Amino acid sequence: GIQVEQSPPDLILQEGANSTLRCNFSDSVNNLQWFHQNPWGQLINLFYIPSGTKQNGRLSATTVATERYSLLYISSSQTTDSGVYFCAVGDHGSSNTGKLIFGQGTTLQVKP
Amino acid sequence: DSGVTQTPKHLITATGQRVTLRCSPRSGDLSVYWYQQSLDQGLQFLIQYYNGEERAKGNILERFSAQQFPDLHSELNLSSLELGDSALYFCASSARTGTGDEKLFFGSGTQLSVL
């Protein structure tokens, strides 16, 4: 099956700094989503981005499907951005939008 | 608030017991997905139901089963529980949003502790 690798595994930032999180996947996909798991365990969907670029406030994401990677950018980080960021992909041959393979996540800590 | 409702939030039980986790998808969503999050395995897809029918299966143990009822709520049944079944169990539903995205929305999870 598809392998999903995220880097870095851990990241510590000072409030106000910018960061880039990377997600590499081993095969072509038709579904890629980014999630944030906050310190209370809630999983929040940030982006559905199988290709191209999207922006939502201080967050943006870019997926280069032909090169099998996606990037999540966090600008002007805040302490509320702390948590774990997951990249998840769906098999290219599957039209099932909710059956996703998750990476191991990047744990982000933003210090005040 | 994702609109996906899960109960209970916490469950503590003993080995060998059976428990039932409950989930209601977002209004209008026909699909329900169950995921397990554990320290060693990470987030793993277990099973999907669509409008009452099983649609896809993942790494779900034979001791686990699920069903979706006519009102679209779903239950995940875990039996003969082992210590290793301790995990956070999520339910999710998906639908195409107004912008055309097909996003997965998760409930707040049920933390299962098997003692």
CSV table of C-alpha atoms in Angstrom, one decimal, chain B:
chain,number,residue,atom,x,y,z
B,1,ASP,CA,-17.8,21.7,16.0
B,2,SER,CA,-17.5,19.1,13.2
B,3,GLY,CA,-21.1,18.1,13.5
B,4,VAL,CA,-20.1,14.4,14.1
B,5,THR,CA,-21.2,13.2,17.6
B,6,GLN,CA,-19.6,10.4,19.5
B,7,THR,CA,-20.5,8.9,22.8
B,8,PRO,CA,-19.2,8.2,25.4
B,9,LYS,CA,-16.1,10.4,25.6
B,10,HIS,CA,-14.3,8.1,27.9
B,11,LEU,CA,-14.7,4.4,28.6
B,12,ILE,CA,-12.9,2.3,31.2
B,13,THR,CA,-13.4,-1.5,31.2
B,14,ALA,CA,-11.6,-4.7,31.9
B,15,THR,CA,-10.0,-7.3,29.7
B,16,GLY,CA,-12.5,-9.8,28.2
B,17,GLN,CA,-15.4,-7.3,28.3
B,18,ARG,CA,-17.5,-6.0,25.5
B,19,VAL,CA,-18.2,-2.3,24.8
B,20,THR,CA,-20.2,-0.3,22.3
B,21,LEU,CA,-19.2,3.0,20.9
B,22,ARG,CA,-21.8,5.2,19.2
B,23,CYS,CA,-21.6,7.8,16.5
B,24,SER,CA,-24.0,10.1,14.6
B,25,PRO,CA,-22.7,11.6,11.4
B,26,ARG,CA,-23.2,15.2,10.2
B,27,SER,CA,-26.7,15.9,9.1
B,28,GLY,CA,-27.1,14.7,5.6
B,29,ASP,CA,-24.0,12.6,5.5
B,30,LEU,CA,-24.7,9.0,4.5
B,31,SER,CA,-21.2,7.7,5.3
B,32,VAL,CA,-19.7,6.8,8.6
B,33,TYR,CA,-16.0,5.9,9.0
B,34,TRP,CA,-14.4,4.4,12.1
B,35,TYR,CA,-10.7,5.0,12.9
B,36,GLN,CA,-8.4,3.8,15.7
B,37,GLN,CA,-5.6,5.9,17.0
B,38,SER,CA,-3.0,4.2,19.1
B,39,LEU,CA,0.6,5.1,20.1
B,40,ASP,CA,2.2,2.2,18.2
B,41,GLN,CA,0.0,2.1,15.1
B,42,GLY,CA,-1.0,5.7,14.7
B,43,LEU,CA,-4.3,6.5,13.0
B,44,GLN,CA,-5.8,3.5,11.2
B,45,PHE,CA,-8.9,3.1,9.1
B,46,LEU,CA,-11.1,0.4,10.5
B,47,ILE,CA,-14.4,0.2,8.6
B,48,GLN,CA,-16.9,2.3,6.6
B,49,TYR,CA,-20.6,2.2,6.3
B,50,TYR,CA,-22.7,4.0,3.6
B,51,ASN,CA,-26.4,4.3,4.0
B,52,GLY,CA,-26.6,1.2,6.2
B,53,GLU,CA,-24.3,-1.0,4.1
B,54,GLU,CA,-20.7,-2.0,4.7
B,55,ARG,CA,-18.6,-0.2,2.1
B,56,ALA,CA,-15.0,-0.8,3.0
B,57,LYS,CA,-12.9,-2.6,5.5
B,58,GLY,CA,-9.5,-1.8,6.8
B,59,ASN,CA,-7.4,-3.2,9.6
B,60,ILE,CA,-10.4,-4.2,11.8
B,61,LEU,CA,-10.0,-7.2,14.1
B,62,GLU,CA,-12.5,-10.1,13.9
B,63,ARG,CA,-13.4,-9.2,17.5
B,64,PHE,CA,-14.7,-5.9,16.3
B,65,SER,CA,-17.8,-5.2,14.4
B,66,ALA,CA,-19.9,-2.3,13.3
B,67,GLN,CA,-23.3,-1.5,12.0
B,68,GLN,CA,-25.2,1.5,10.7
B,69,PHE,CA,-28.9,2.0,11.5
B,70,PRO,CA,-31.7,3.4,9.4
B,71,ASP,CA,-31.3,6.8,11.1
B,72,LEU,CA,-27.7,6.7,10.0
B,73,HIS,CA,-26.1,6.5,13.4
B,74,SER,CA,-23.4,3.8,13.8
B,75,GLU,CA,-22.2,1.6,16.5
B,76,LEU,CA,-18.8,0.0,16.8
B,77,ASN,CA,-18.8,-3.1,19.0
B,78,LEU,CA,-15.5,-4.3,20.5
B,79,SER,CA,-15.6,-7.7,22.3
B,80,SER,CA,-13.1,-9.9,24.2
B,81,LEU,CA,-11.2,-6.8,24.9
B,82,GLU,CA,-7.4,-6.9,25.4
B,83,LEU,CA,-5.0,-4.4,26.9
B,84,GLY,CA,-3.8,-3.6,23.4
B,85,ASP,CA,-7.2,-2.4,22.4
B,86,SER,CA,-6.8,0.7,24.5
B,87,ALA,CA,-6.9,3.6,22.1
B,88,LEU,CA,-8.8,6.6,20.9
B,89,TYR,CA,-11.6,5.6,18.6
B,90,PHE,CA,-12.8,8.2,16.1
B,91,CYS,CA,-15.9,8.3,14.0
B,92,ALA,CA,-16.0,10.5,10.9
B,93,SER,CA,-18.3,11.4,8.0
B,94,SER,CA,-17.5,13.0,4.7
B,95,ALA,CA,-19.4,14.9,2.1
B,96,ARG,CA,-18.7,17.3,-0.7
B,97,THR,CA,-18.6,20.9,0.7
B,98,GLY,CA,-19.8,24.0,-1.1
B,99,THR,CA,-16.4,24.6,-2.6
B,100,GLY,CA,-16.4,21.1,-4.1
B,101,ASP,CA,-13.9,19.6,-1.6
B,102,GLU,CA,-14.6,16.2,-0.2
B,103,LYS,CA,-13.4,16.5,3.4
B,104,LEU,CA,-13.4,14.1,6.2
B,105,PHE,CA,-14.9,15.5,9.4
B,106,PHE,CA,-14.1,13.7,12.7
B,107,GLY,CA,-16.0,13.5,16.0
B,108,SER,CA,-14.3,14.2,19.3
B,109,GLY,CA,-13.4,10.5,19.8
B,110,THR,CA,-14.0,7.9,22.5
B,111,GLN,CA,-10.9,7.2,24.7
B,112,LEU,CA,-11.0,3.5,25.6
B,113,SER,CA,-8.9,2.2,28.5
B,114,VAL,CA,-8.8,-1.6,29.0
B,115,LEU,CA,-7.4,-2.5,32.4
